[in-house]
Each structure stands twice: as structure tokens, then as C-alpha cells.
């Protein structure tokens, strides 16, 4: 295990790299992992939980071992090598800048009334079926995705990198990617994707609650309500089918004074989600506020992890 402060220096460097350089359009390691996972699925797929657990175990185990090897090799170069390896792994796992840019682009398209372009963009944010969504539906879907991914793509990678360095953050990204690929409740993946979904729930449990707490703290900075975030979190989060997404989306809804949830259509079917928050339907300006809040929350997570690291022994 790397010294805490060395590891945290790499995390901060990786965060700053993500702020400066968004994910590449081609050749991103996460996309390459996704293609490898899809190829392996051709061999491992069976309509049962054991096959799904085997699929996840093989992929996450391989990525974890790769992370251990990278961290050990980098450690031979001393502190600079260890910092560089942690920074690179953290950058690979983060998606904050891409999330913010896509969220703002969606707001811009909706403000212009370009619903067709907004529908084409939505799959970059989430897996919902955009075909029948109007402007209001697209706004809600985008805002909910920004909220959920603030935890999944921003806070959780920071916390896992801070806690365990290269192996931990790469394993987390593999788990989260597999959940997005096979962890949904479609007929094909209801059983095969069970292990991926449950493992992702576990990996994100603490991060989702840390994210919600940071939303409460940062809400006034976007003209929002800290008390509203706490109220919606406590009242509404438990009704959501996800133990983590509900926490974060409810906190965002309460902080921004909007109402989220309701009928949610995926390509594999319609889900009726509970209402989160008790405000008005979200508008394009709320989506912009959500992006700003998301950025503030990630910065708060990095700052908090830094403070904790420097309160511990080197």
C-alpha cells in the first residue's frame, strides 16, 4: 500500500487532469474494457446468477491484478512514479468534465428547442429510451443522470483512489462499467446481471451518501436549499429502487427545489419511479445549476479526502 499522502497527491493530480482534459472520444481505456467485456460475454452468458458472477469475477479480478502490477512497477520509480500511476488511474476512472460538458450541451439544445438533437445526445448521459421524450422529459432525464453520475463518475472514483490507489480505483471503474452494461432489469440480464448490480450497489454505498452530504453543503452556492436537500433525502430516497441513486437524486431534487422521478422508459420497458422532491418540474436553468452543483460536489470530495489524508500519519 502506498503512503497515504503519496496516494492522495496522485488523486489530486488525476482530478486536475480530468478538469483540464475530458475523456477522449476514441481509445479510452474504459471503452476498451467495455469491448473486452462484451466479447467475454459471448462465452460466459447463461441465464443464471452463477454465470453472471463468474463473468464479473473474471473481469474485475483481472483488472484488480493489473492495477496491483502497475502500482508495484510504478513504485520502483519512487514517489514520482507512484504519484504518476495513481494520477493516471484516477483520471481514467473519473468522468466529471465529460459529464459537465454533456449536461451543459443538453441544456443548450433544450433552450434552443432542438428536441431531436437533445434526443440524440441523451444516450451519452444515460440508458433511457429518448424516442418519445419531449423537452420536459429530456430535461428531467438529463438532470437525474447528472445527479446519479456525480456519485458514480466523480465522488466514488476519488474515494476509492484515495482509499486504495491504482488497484482499488480501477476495480471500481470495472464494477461500475459492468453494472451499466449488464446490471439492468431487462429480460436478458435480470439474472445474469444480478451480481454486477449488487456489487455496484456495495461499491457505491458510502460514496452516494458522501455525495448527498456534499450536496447539502454546496446547495446554497447554487441558490439552492440545504434543508430542502436533507428533507428530500430523508423522506424520498428509500422509495427509489436503487439504494444509491435514490439518495443522490433526492438530495439534488431537494437542493434545487425541483421534482424528479415518475414514469421512466428504458429500451427494455417502462418503470414507474417514485417522486423525489416536492418542487416544480425541472427546467433548463435547473439543469445548468445541477451541473454547477455536481462540479462543486466533486471538488468538495477531493478537498475532503485531502484533509483526511493529511490528518493521518504519512
PDB file of C-alpha atoms in Angstrom:
ATOM      1  CA  UNK A   1       0.000   0.000   0.000  1.00  0.00           C
ATOM      2  CA  UNK A   2       1.272   3.446  -0.905  1.00  0.00           C
ATOM      3  CA  UNK A   3       1.815   6.042   1.829  1.00  0.00           C
ATOM      4  CA  UNK A   4      -1.418   7.973   2.285  1.00  0.00           C
ATOM      5  CA  UNK A   5      -0.024  11.337   1.265  1.00  0.00           C
ATOM      6  CA  UNK A   6       1.660   9.953  -1.827  1.00  0.00           C
ATOM      7  CA  UNK A   7      -1.579   8.305  -2.868  1.00  0.00           C
ATOM      8  CA  UNK A   8      -3.552  11.491  -2.256  1.00  0.00           C
ATOM      9  CA  UNK A   9      -1.100  13.567  -4.292  1.00  0.00           C
ATOM     10  CA  UNK A  10      -1.809  11.243  -7.213  1.00  0.00           C
ATOM     11  CA  UNK A  11      -5.570  11.544  -6.685  1.00  0.00           C
ATOM     12  CA  UNK A  12      -5.404  15.330  -6.778  1.00  0.00           C
ATOM     13  CA  UNK A  13      -3.234  15.225  -9.904  1.00  0.00           C
ATOM     14  CA  UNK A  14      -5.729  12.873 -11.571  1.00  0.00           C
ATOM     15  CA  UNK A  15      -8.624  15.131 -10.641  1.00  0.00           C
ATOM     16  CA  UNK A  16      -6.855  18.180 -12.071  1.00  0.00           C
ATOM     17  CA  UNK A  17      -6.104  16.222 -15.248  1.00  0.00           C
ATOM     18  CA  UNK A  18      -9.802  15.401 -15.620  1.00  0.00           C
ATOM     19  CA  UNK A  19     -10.722  19.060 -15.099  1.00  0.00           C
ATOM     20  CA  UNK A  20      -8.243  20.066 -17.801  1.00  0.00           C
ATOM     21  CA  UNK A  21      -8.721  17.187 -20.263  1.00  0.00           C
ATOM     22  CA  UNK A  22     -12.058  15.466 -20.837  1.00  0.00           C
ATOM     23  CA  UNK A  23     -12.339  11.834 -21.853  1.00  0.00           C
ATOM     24  CA  UNK A  24     -11.011  11.143 -25.364  1.00  0.00           C
ATOM     25  CA  UNK A  25     -13.608  10.311 -27.993  1.00  0.00           C
ATOM     26  CA  UNK A  26     -11.697   7.215 -29.121  1.00  0.00           C
ATOM     27  CA  UNK A  27      -9.416   4.747 -27.406  1.00  0.00           C
ATOM     28  CA  UNK A  28     -10.457   5.456 -23.814  1.00  0.00           C
ATOM     29  CA  UNK A  29      -9.395   2.562 -21.536  1.00  0.00           C
ATOM     30  CA  UNK A  30     -12.919   2.240 -20.145  1.00  0.00           C
ATOM     31  CA  UNK A  31     -14.299   1.834 -23.669  1.00  0.00           C
ATOM     32  CA  UNK A  32     -11.650  -0.790 -24.413  1.00  0.00           C
ATOM     33  CA  UNK A  33     -12.617  -2.620 -21.219  1.00  0.00           C
ATOM     34  CA  UNK A  34     -16.253  -2.480 -22.290  1.00  0.00           C
ATOM     35  CA  UNK A  35     -15.457  -4.065 -25.627  1.00  0.00           C
ATOM     36  CA  UNK A  36     -13.452  -6.813 -23.911  1.00  0.00           C
ATOM     37  CA  UNK A  37     -16.346  -7.438 -21.506  1.00  0.00           C
ATOM     38  CA  UNK A  38     -18.792  -7.705 -24.407  1.00  0.00           C
ATOM     39  CA  UNK A  39     -16.550 -10.252 -26.143  1.00  0.00           C
ATOM     40  CA  UNK A  40     -16.197 -12.309 -22.967  1.00  0.00           C
ATOM     41  CA  UNK A  41     -19.963 -12.261 -22.507  1.00  0.00           C
ATOM     42  CA  UNK A  42     -20.299 -14.300 -25.673  1.00  0.00           C
ATOM     43  CA  UNK A  43     -18.551 -17.129 -23.813  1.00  0.00           C
ATOM     44  CA  UNK A  44     -19.856 -16.647 -20.272  1.00  0.00           C
ATOM     45  CA  UNK A  45     -23.511 -15.750 -20.846  1.00  0.00           C
ATOM     46  CA  UNK A  46     -26.080 -18.063 -19.337  1.00  0.00           C
ATOM     47  CA  UNK A  47     -29.443 -17.054 -17.972  1.00  0.00           C
ATOM     48  CA  UNK A  48     -28.464 -17.573 -14.335  1.00  0.00           C
ATOM     49  CA  UNK A  49     -26.754 -15.754 -11.479  1.00  0.00           C
ATOM     50  CA  UNK A  50     -23.723 -18.038 -11.239  1.00  0.00           C
ATOM     51  CA  UNK A  51     -22.729 -17.324 -14.833  1.00  0.00           C
ATOM     52  CA  UNK A  52     -23.090 -13.600 -14.187  1.00  0.00           C
ATOM     53  CA  UNK A  53     -20.999 -13.813 -11.026  1.00  0.00           C
ATOM     54  CA  UNK A  54     -18.314 -15.696 -12.948  1.00  0.00           C
ATOM     55  CA  UNK A  55     -18.338 -13.047 -15.682  1.00  0.00           C
ATOM     56  CA  UNK A  56     -17.945 -10.233 -13.172  1.00  0.00           C
ATOM     57  CA  UNK A  57     -15.338 -12.093 -11.132  1.00  0.00           C
ATOM     58  CA  UNK A  58     -13.132 -12.770 -14.135  1.00  0.00           C
ATOM     59  CA  UNK A  59     -13.200  -9.172 -15.351  1.00  0.00           C
ATOM     60  CA  UNK A  60     -12.914  -7.370 -12.018  1.00  0.00           C
ATOM     61  CA  UNK A  61     -10.271  -9.821 -10.819  1.00  0.00           C
ATOM     62  CA  UNK A  62      -8.180  -9.295 -13.946  1.00  0.00           C
ATOM     63  CA  UNK A  63      -8.394  -5.520 -13.695  1.00  0.00           C
ATOM     64  CA  UNK A  64      -7.503  -5.639  -9.983  1.00  0.00           C
ATOM     65  CA  UNK A  65      -4.418  -7.750 -10.637  1.00  0.00           C
ATOM     66  CA  UNK A  66      -3.406  -5.392 -13.431  1.00  0.00           C
ATOM     67  CA  UNK A  67      -3.755  -2.490 -11.004  1.00  0.00           C
ATOM     68  CA  UNK A  68      -1.559  -4.218  -8.438  1.00  0.00           C
ATOM     69  CA  UNK A  69       1.099  -4.863 -11.089  1.00  0.00           C
ATOM     70  CA  UNK A  70       1.003  -1.257 -12.298  1.00  0.00           C
ATOM     71  CA  UNK A  71       1.271   0.129  -8.779  1.00  0.00           C
ATOM     72  CA  UNK A  72       4.202  -2.130  -7.909  1.00  0.00           C
ATOM     73  CA  UNK A  73       6.029  -1.314 -11.123  1.00  0.00           C
ATOM     74  CA  UNK A  74       5.452   2.401 -10.618  1.00  0.00           C
ATOM     75  CA  UNK A  75       6.657   2.148  -7.031  1.00  0.00           C
ATOM     76  CA  UNK A  76      10.098   1.095  -8.236  1.00  0.00           C
ATOM     77  CA  UNK A  77      10.428   4.613  -9.609  1.00  0.00           C
ATOM     78  CA  UNK A  78       9.943   6.091  -6.153  1.00  0.00           C
ATOM     79  CA  UNK A  79       7.384   8.668  -5.095  1.00  0.00           C
ATOM     80  CA  UNK A  80       7.117  10.432  -8.510  1.00  0.00           C
ATOM     81  CA  UNK A  81       6.338   7.133 -10.244  1.00  0.00           C
ATOM     82  CA  UNK A  82       3.711   6.212  -7.661  1.00  0.00           C
ATOM     83  CA  UNK A  83       2.054   9.609  -7.926  1.00  0.00           C
ATOM     84  CA  UNK A  84       2.010   9.403 -11.726  1.00  0.00           C
ATOM     85  CA  UNK A  85       0.445   5.926 -11.723  1.00  0.00           C
ATOM     86  CA  UNK A  86      -2.260   6.924  -9.227  1.00  0.00           C
ATOM     87  CA  UNK A  87      -2.953  10.105 -11.197  1.00  0.00           C
ATOM     88  CA  UNK A  88      -3.339   8.173 -14.454  1.00  0.00           C
ATOM     89  CA  UNK A  89      -5.649   5.585 -12.905  1.00  0.00           C
ATOM     90  CA  UNK A  90      -7.745   8.282 -11.232  1.00  0.00           C
ATOM     91  CA  UNK A  91      -8.044  10.195 -14.498  1.00  0.00           C
ATOM     92  CA  UNK A  92      -9.136   7.023 -16.303  1.00  0.00           C
ATOM     93  CA  UNK A  93     -11.856   6.386 -13.713  1.00  0.00           C
ATOM     94  CA  UNK A  94     -13.190   9.947 -13.492  1.00  0.00           C
ATOM     95  CA  UNK A  95     -15.753  11.396 -15.855  1.00  0.00           C
ATOM     96  CA  UNK A  96     -16.556  14.743 -14.324  1.00  0.00           C
ATOM     97  CA  UNK A  97     -15.572  17.031 -17.176  1.00  0.00           C
ATOM     98  CA  UNK A  98     -17.311  14.917 -19.809  1.00  0.00           C
ATOM     99  CA  UNK A  99     -20.434  14.772 -17.633  1.00  0.00           C
ATOM    100  CA  UNK A 100     -20.467  18.551 -17.160  1.00  0.00           C
ATOM    101  CA  UNK A 101     -19.909  19.287 -20.843  1.00  0.00           C
ATOM    102  CA  UNK A 102     -22.637  16.895 -21.929  1.00  0.00           C
ATOM    103  CA  UNK A 103     -25.056  18.270 -19.335  1.00  0.00           C
ATOM    104  CA  UNK A 104     -24.431  21.841 -20.475  1.00  0.00           C
ATOM    105  CA  UNK A 105     -24.740  20.846 -24.117  1.00  0.00           C
ATOM    106  CA  UNK A 106     -28.085  19.233 -23.360  1.00  0.00           C
ATOM    107  CA  UNK A 107     -29.273  22.413 -21.623  1.00  0.00           C
ATOM    108  CA  UNK A 108     -28.188  24.475 -24.621  1.00  0.00           C
ATOM    109  CA  UNK A 109     -30.054  22.263 -27.092  1.00  0.00           C
ATOM    110  CA  UNK A 110     -33.208  22.313 -24.986  1.00  0.00           C
ATOM    111  CA  UNK A 111     -33.056  26.081 -24.585  1.00  0.00           C
ATOM    112  CA  UNK A 112     -32.957  26.335 -28.387  1.00  0.00           C
ATOM    113  CA  UNK A 113     -35.898  23.965 -28.699  1.00  0.00           C
ATOM    114  CA  UNK A 114     -33.836  21.407 -30.634  1.00  0.00           C
ATOM    115  CA  UNK A 115     -35.533  18.341 -29.207  1.00  0.00           C
ATOM    116  CA  UNK A 116     -34.286  15.962 -31.917  1.00  0.00           C
ATOM    117  CA  UNK A 117     -30.649  16.844 -31.237  1.00  0.00           C
ATOM    118  CA  UNK A 118     -31.269  16.521 -27.496  1.00  0.00           C
ATOM    119  CA  UNK A 119     -32.717  13.045 -28.067  1.00  0.00           C
ATOM    120  CA  UNK A 120     -29.590  12.047 -29.987  1.00  0.00           C
ATOM    121  CA  UNK A 121     -27.400  13.338 -27.161  1.00  0.00           C
ATOM    122  CA  UNK A 122     -29.264  11.665 -24.280  1.00  0.00           C
ATOM    123  CA  UNK A 123     -27.595   8.224 -24.678  1.00  0.00           C
ATOM    124  CA  UNK A 124     -24.313   9.935 -23.798  1.00  0.00           C
ATOM    125  CA  UNK A 125     -25.790  10.573 -20.362  1.00  0.00           C
ATOM    126  CA  UNK A 126     -27.967   7.561 -19.610  1.00  0.00           C
ATOM    127  CA  UNK A 127     -29.539   4.401 -20.971  1.00  0.00           C
ATOM    128  CA  UNK A 128     -33.103   5.666 -21.292  1.00  0.00           C
ATOM    129  CA  UNK A 129     -35.106   5.482 -24.495  1.00  0.00           C
ATOM    130  CA  UNK A 130     -35.282   9.076 -25.783  1.00  0.00           C
ATOM    131  CA  UNK A 131     -37.597   8.390 -28.704  1.00  0.00           C
ATOM    132  CA  UNK A 132     -40.802   9.526 -27.006  1.00  0.00           C
ATOM    133  CA  UNK A 133     -39.399  12.127 -24.602  1.00  0.00           C
ATOM    134  CA  UNK A 134     -40.346  15.768 -25.053  1.00  0.00           C
ATOM    135  CA  UNK A 135     -38.315  18.709 -23.792  1.00  0.00           C
ATOM    136  CA  UNK A 136     -39.534  18.324 -20.213  1.00  0.00           C
ATOM    137  CA  UNK A 137     -38.811  14.603 -20.198  1.00  0.00           C
ATOM    138  CA  UNK A 138     -35.336  15.117 -21.624  1.00  0.00           C
ATOM    139  CA  UNK A 139     -34.599  17.793 -19.035  1.00  0.00           C
ATOM    140  CA  UNK A 140     -35.652  15.516 -16.201  1.00  0.00           C
ATOM    141  CA  UNK A 141     -33.691  12.553 -17.574  1.00  0.00           C
ATOM    142  CA  UNK A 142     -30.545  14.643 -18.014  1.00  0.00           C
ATOM    143  CA  UNK A 143     -30.776  16.166 -14.542  1.00  0.00           C
ATOM    144  CA  UNK A 144     -31.308  12.765 -12.903  1.00  0.00           C
ATOM    145  CA  UNK A 145     -28.325  11.407 -14.818  1.00  0.00           C
ATOM    146  CA  UNK A 146     -26.109  14.311 -13.764  1.00  0.00           C
ATOM    147  CA  UNK A 147     -27.126  13.684 -10.154  1.00  0.00           C
ATOM    148  CA  UNK A 148     -26.509   9.929 -10.210  1.00  0.00           C
ATOM    149  CA  UNK A 149     -23.239  10.232 -12.084  1.00  0.00           C
ATOM    150  CA  UNK A 150     -21.955  12.838  -9.649  1.00  0.00           C
ATOM    151  CA  UNK A 151     -21.612   9.906  -7.286  1.00  0.00           C
ATOM    152  CA  UNK A 152     -20.727   7.164  -9.784  1.00  0.00           C
ATOM    153  CA  UNK A 153     -18.303   9.062 -12.034  1.00  0.00           C
ATOM    154  CA  UNK A 154     -16.957  11.747  -9.732  1.00  0.00           C
ATOM    155  CA  UNK A 155     -17.108  11.138  -5.991  1.00  0.00           C
ATOM    156  CA  UNK A 156     -16.778   7.355  -5.866  1.00  0.00           C
ATOM    157  CA  UNK A 157     -13.606   7.202  -8.022  1.00  0.00           C
ATOM    158  CA  UNK A 158     -11.982   9.869  -5.836  1.00  0.00           C
ATOM    159  CA  UNK A 159     -12.814   7.968  -2.649  1.00  0.00           C
ATOM    160  CA  UNK A 160     -11.697   4.590  -3.993  1.00  0.00           C
ATOM    161  CA  UNK A 161      -8.439   6.028  -5.333  1.00  0.00           C
ATOM    162  CA  UNK A 162      -7.795   7.773  -2.022  1.00  0.00           C
ATOM    163  CA  UNK A 163      -8.514   4.584  -0.079  1.00  0.00           C
ATOM    164  CA  UNK A 164      -6.679   2.011  -2.176  1.00  0.00           C
ATOM    165  CA  UNK A 165      -4.724   3.597  -5.015  1.00  0.00           C
ATOM    166  CA  UNK A 166      -4.482   2.122  -8.500  1.00  0.00           C
ATOM    167  CA  UNK A 167      -5.981  -1.348  -7.887  1.00  0.00           C
ATOM    168  CA  UNK A 168      -8.974  -0.006  -5.968  1.00  0.00           C
ATOM    169  CA  UNK A 169      -9.948   2.735  -8.404  1.00  0.00           C
ATOM    170  CA  UNK A 170      -9.534   0.523 -11.480  1.00  0.00           C
ATOM    171  CA  UNK A 171     -11.571  -2.259  -9.855  1.00  0.00           C
ATOM    172  CA  UNK A 172     -14.267   0.273  -9.007  1.00  0.00           C
ATOM    173  CA  UNK A 173     -14.421   1.541 -12.576  1.00  0.00           C
ATOM    174  CA  UNK A 174     -14.678  -2.037 -13.857  1.00  0.00           C
ATOM    175  CA  UNK A 175     -17.561  -2.764 -11.448  1.00  0.00           C
ATOM    176  CA  UNK A 176     -19.417   0.394 -12.390  1.00  0.00           C
ATOM    177  CA  UNK A 177     -18.940  -0.220 -16.113  1.00  0.00           C
ATOM    178  CA  UNK A 178     -20.223  -3.789 -15.833  1.00  0.00           C
ATOM    179  CA  UNK A 179     -23.272  -2.567 -13.940  1.00  0.00           C
ATOM    180  CA  UNK A 180     -24.080  -0.166 -16.791  1.00  0.00           C
ATOM    181  CA  UNK A 181     -23.646  -2.976 -19.314  1.00  0.00           C
ATOM    182  CA  UNK A 182     -25.452  -5.912 -17.689  1.00  0.00           C
ATOM    183  CA  UNK A 183     -26.825  -4.702 -14.350  1.00  0.00           C
ATOM    184  CA  UNK A 184     -30.239  -3.539 -15.549  1.00  0.00           C
ATOM    185  CA  UNK A 185     -33.533  -5.370 -15.207  1.00  0.00           C
ATOM    186  CA  UNK A 186     -34.110  -6.430 -18.794  1.00  0.00           C
ATOM    187  CA  UNK A 187     -35.226  -9.994 -19.562  1.00  0.00           C
ATOM    188  CA  UNK A 188     -31.728 -10.887 -20.766  1.00  0.00           C
ATOM    189  CA  UNK A 189     -29.874  -9.552 -17.738  1.00  0.00           C
ATOM    190  CA  UNK A 190     -32.308  -9.985 -14.846  1.00  0.00           C
ATOM    191  CA  UNK A 191     -30.346 -12.991 -13.568  1.00  0.00           C
ATOM    192  CA  UNK A 192     -27.029 -12.725 -15.419  1.00  0.00           C
ATOM    193  CA  UNK A 193     -26.607  -9.096 -14.326  1.00  0.00           C
ATOM    194  CA  UNK A 194     -27.595  -9.668 -10.694  1.00  0.00           C
ATOM    195  CA  UNK A 195     -24.018  -9.946  -9.401  1.00  0.00           C
ATOM    196  CA  UNK A 196     -22.886  -6.833 -11.277  1.00  0.00           C
ATOM    197  CA  UNK A 197     -25.793  -4.795  -9.909  1.00  0.00           C
ATOM    198  CA  UNK A 198     -25.337  -5.943  -6.296  1.00  0.00           C
ATOM    199  CA  UNK A 199     -21.569  -5.419  -6.408  1.00  0.00           C
ATOM    200  CA  UNK A 200     -22.075  -1.916  -7.787  1.00  0.00           C
ATOM    201  CA  UNK A 201     -24.594  -1.167  -5.031  1.00  0.00           C
ATOM    202  CA  UNK A 202     -21.974  -2.167  -2.457  1.00  0.00           C
ATOM    203  CA  UNK A 203     -19.122  -0.278  -4.122  1.00  0.00           C
ATOM    204  CA  UNK A 204     -21.167   2.930  -4.290  1.00  0.00           C
ATOM    205  CA  UNK A 205     -22.947   2.782  -0.929  1.00  0.00           C
ATOM    206  CA  UNK A 206     -20.671   5.105   1.044  1.00  0.00           C
ATOM    207  CA  UNK A 207     -19.914   7.333  -1.952  1.00  0.00           C
ATOM    208  CA  UNK A 208     -23.611   8.004  -2.597  1.00  0.00           C
ATOM    209  CA  UNK A 209     -24.128   9.159   0.969  1.00  0.00           C
ATOM    210  CA  UNK A 210     -20.969  11.243   0.929  1.00  0.00           C
ATOM    211  CA  UNK A 211     -22.248  12.805  -2.301  1.00  0.00           C
ATOM    212  CA  UNK A 212     -25.614  13.621  -0.748  1.00  0.00           C
ATOM    213  CA  UNK A 213     -23.900  15.197   2.273  1.00  0.00           C
ATOM    214  CA  UNK A 214     -21.781  17.344  -0.037  1.00  0.00           C
ATOM    215  CA  UNK A 215     -24.913  18.334  -1.987  1.00  0.00           C
ATOM    216  CA  UNK A 216     -26.390  19.593   1.269  1.00  0.00           C
ATOM    217  CA  UNK A 217     -23.246  21.595   1.999  1.00  0.00           C
ATOM    218  CA  UNK A 218     -22.951  23.057  -1.512  1.00  0.00           C
ATOM    219  CA  UNK A 219     -26.640  23.759  -2.204  1.00  0.00           C
ATOM    220  CA  UNK A 220     -26.531  27.424  -1.079  1.00  0.00           C
ATOM    221  CA  UNK A 221     -23.705  28.088  -3.551  1.00  0.00           C
ATOM    222  CA  UNK A 222     -26.121  27.481  -6.444  1.00  0.00           C
ATOM    223  CA  UNK A 223     -29.017  29.320  -4.890  1.00  0.00           C
ATOM    224  CA  UNK A 224     -30.421  26.081  -3.525  1.00  0.00           C
ATOM    225  CA  UNK A 225     -31.683  24.840  -0.191  1.00  0.00           C
ATOM    226  CA  UNK A 226     -29.604  22.750   2.200  1.00  0.00           C
ATOM    227  CA  UNK A 227     -32.658  21.996   4.319  1.00  0.00           C
ATOM    228  CA  UNK A 228     -34.619  21.021   1.223  1.00  0.00           C
ATOM    229  CA  UNK A 229     -31.871  18.569   0.254  1.00  0.00           C
ATOM    230  CA  UNK A 230     -31.899  16.980   3.720  1.00  0.00           C
ATOM    231  CA  UNK A 231     -35.704  16.767   3.762  1.00  0.00           C
ATOM    232  CA  UNK A 232     -35.986  15.111   0.346  1.00  0.00           C
ATOM    233  CA  UNK A 233     -33.080  12.756   1.111  1.00  0.00           C
ATOM    234  CA  UNK A 234     -34.645  11.554   4.359  1.00  0.00           C
ATOM    235  CA  UNK A 235     -38.219  11.386   3.065  1.00  0.00           C
ATOM    236  CA  UNK A 236     -37.928  10.143  -0.523  1.00  0.00           C
ATOM    237  CA  UNK A 237     -34.659   8.253  -1.063  1.00  0.00           C
ATOM    238  CA  UNK A 238     -35.877   4.990   0.431  1.00  0.00           C
ATOM    239  CA  UNK A 239     -38.722   4.736  -2.090  1.00  0.00           C
ATOM    240  CA  UNK A 240     -36.320   4.564  -5.035  1.00  0.00           C
ATOM    241  CA  UNK A 241     -35.484   1.082  -6.401  1.00  0.00           C
ATOM    242  CA  UNK A 242     -31.752   1.853  -6.196  1.00  0.00           C
ATOM    243  CA  UNK A 243     -30.277   2.179  -2.687  1.00  0.00           C
ATOM    244  CA  UNK A 244     -27.744   4.685  -4.012  1.00  0.00           C
ATOM    245  CA  UNK A 245     -29.275   6.575  -6.943  1.00  0.00           C
ATOM    246  CA  UNK A 246     -32.302   7.435  -4.828  1.00  0.00           C
ATOM    247  CA  UNK A 247     -30.121   9.068  -2.170  1.00  0.00           C
ATOM    248  CA  UNK A 248     -28.281  11.297  -4.634  1.00  0.00           C
ATOM    249  CA  UNK A 249     -31.242  12.164  -6.878  1.00  0.00           C
ATOM    250  CA  UNK A 250     -33.412  13.032  -3.873  1.00  0.00           C
ATOM    251  CA  UNK A 251     -30.699  15.295  -2.462  1.00  0.00           C
ATOM    252  CA  UNK A 252     -30.319  17.075  -5.813  1.00  0.00           C
ATOM    253  CA  UNK A 253     -34.088  17.463  -6.162  1.00  0.00           C
ATOM    254  CA  UNK A 254     -34.418  18.991  -2.709  1.00  0.00           C
ATOM    255  CA  UNK A 255     -31.372  21.200  -3.131  1.00  0.00           C
ATOM    256  CA  UNK A 256     -32.584  22.618  -6.454  1.00  0.00           C
ATOM    257  CA  UNK A 257     -36.249  22.855  -5.492  1.00  0.00           C
ATOM    258  CA  UNK A 258     -37.433  20.571  -8.292  1.00  0.00           C
ATOM    259  CA  UNK A 259     -39.421  17.359  -8.617  1.00  0.00           C
ATOM    260  CA  UNK A 260     -37.781  14.281 -10.110  1.00  0.00           C
ATOM    261  CA  UNK A 261     -38.979  10.730 -10.687  1.00  0.00           C
ATOM    262  CA  UNK A 262     -42.107   9.402 -12.387  1.00  0.00           C
ATOM    263  CA  UNK A 263     -42.531   7.188 -15.484  1.00  0.00           C
ATOM    264  CA  UNK A 264     -39.090   6.244 -16.807  1.00  0.00           C
ATOM    265  CA  UNK A 265     -38.806   4.383 -20.091  1.00  0.00           C
ATOM    266  CA  UNK A 266     -35.840   2.197 -20.980  1.00  0.00           C
ATOM    267  CA  UNK A 267     -35.445   0.189 -24.147  1.00  0.00           C
ATOM    268  CA  UNK A 268     -36.369  -2.950 -22.184  1.00  0.00           C
ATOM    269  CA  UNK A 269     -39.543  -1.480 -20.660  1.00  0.00           C
ATOM    270  CA  UNK A 270     -41.270   1.157 -18.563  1.00  0.00           C
ATOM    271  CA  UNK A 271     -40.532   1.737 -14.875  1.00  0.00           C
ATOM    272  CA  UNK A 272     -42.618   3.920 -12.579  1.00  0.00           C
ATOM    273  CA  UNK A 273     -40.176   5.740 -10.318  1.00  0.00           C
ATOM    274  CA  UNK A 274     -41.227   7.408  -7.054  1.00  0.00           C
ATOM    275  CA  UNK A 275     -41.435  11.176  -6.802  1.00  0.00           C
ATOM    276  CA  UNK A 276     -38.294  12.794  -5.394  1.00  0.00           C
ATOM    277  CA  UNK A 277     -38.608  16.317  -4.046  1.00  0.00           C
ATOM    278  CA  UNK A 278     -41.717  18.451  -3.931  1.00  0.00           C
ATOM    279  CA  UNK A 279     -40.882  21.393  -6.188  1.00  0.00           C
ATOM    280  CA  UNK A 280     -41.774  22.219  -9.764  1.00  0.00           C
ATOM    281  CA  UNK A 281     -40.790  20.244 -12.842  1.00  0.00           C
ATOM    282  CA  UNK A 282     -37.122  20.919 -13.711  1.00  0.00           C
ATOM    283  CA  UNK A 283     -36.289  23.457 -16.387  1.00  0.00           C
ATOM    284  CA  UNK A 284     -33.186  24.017 -18.495  1.00  0.00           C
ATOM    285  CA  UNK A 285     -31.797  26.522 -15.985  1.00  0.00           C
ATOM    286  CA  UNK A 286     -32.073  23.842 -13.293  1.00  0.00           C
ATOM    287  CA  UNK A 287     -30.003  21.500 -15.425  1.00  0.00           C
ATOM    288  CA  UNK A 288     -27.292  24.158 -15.597  1.00  0.00           C
ATOM    289  CA  UNK A 289     -27.471  24.589 -11.822  1.00  0.00           C
ATOM    290  CA  UNK A 290     -27.211  20.822 -11.408  1.00  0.00           C
ATOM    291  CA  UNK A 291     -24.007  20.772 -13.457  1.00  0.00           C
ATOM    292  CA  UNK A 292     -22.509  23.526 -11.307  1.00  0.00           C
ATOM    293  CA  UNK A 293     -23.591  21.711  -8.152  1.00  0.00           C
ATOM    294  CA  UNK A 294     -22.051  18.498  -9.477  1.00  0.00           C
ATOM    295  CA  UNK A 295     -18.716  20.212 -10.054  1.00  0.00           C
ATOM    296  CA  UNK A 296     -18.771  21.732  -6.574  1.00  0.00           C
ATOM    297  CA  UNK A 297     -19.522  18.365  -5.016  1.00  0.00           C
ATOM    298  CA  UNK A 298     -16.580  16.686  -6.746  1.00  0.00           C
ATOM    299  CA  UNK A 299     -14.242  19.478  -5.703  1.00  0.00           C
ATOM    300  CA  UNK A 300     -15.556  19.079  -2.166  1.00  0.00           C
ATOM    301  CA  UNK A 301     -14.876  15.339  -2.254  1.00  0.00           C
ATOM    302  CA  UNK A 302     -11.276  15.917  -3.344  1.00  0.00           C
ATOM    303  CA  UNK A 303     -10.766  18.578  -0.694  1.00  0.00           C
ATOM    304  CA  UNK A 304     -12.288  16.400   1.996  1.00  0.00           C
ATOM    305  CA  UNK A 305     -10.158  13.409   1.073  1.00  0.00           C
ATOM    306  CA  UNK A 306      -7.070  15.648   1.076  1.00  0.00           C
ATOM    307  CA  UNK A 307      -7.816  16.929   4.572  1.00  0.00           C
ATOM    308  CA  UNK A 308      -8.375  13.420   5.887  1.00  0.00           C
ATOM    309  CA  UNK A 309      -5.154  12.210   4.297  1.00  0.00           C
ATOM    310  CA  UNK A 310      -3.100  14.944   5.916  1.00  0.00           C
ATOM    311  CA  UNK A 311      -4.632  14.330   9.303  1.00  0.00           C
ATOM    312  CA  UNK A 312      -3.368  10.759   9.175  1.00  0.00           C
ATOM    313  CA  UNK A 313       0.186   9.596   9.501  1.00  0.00           C
ATOM    314  CA  UNK A 314       2.274   9.876   6.294  1.00  0.00           C
TER     315      UNK A 314
END
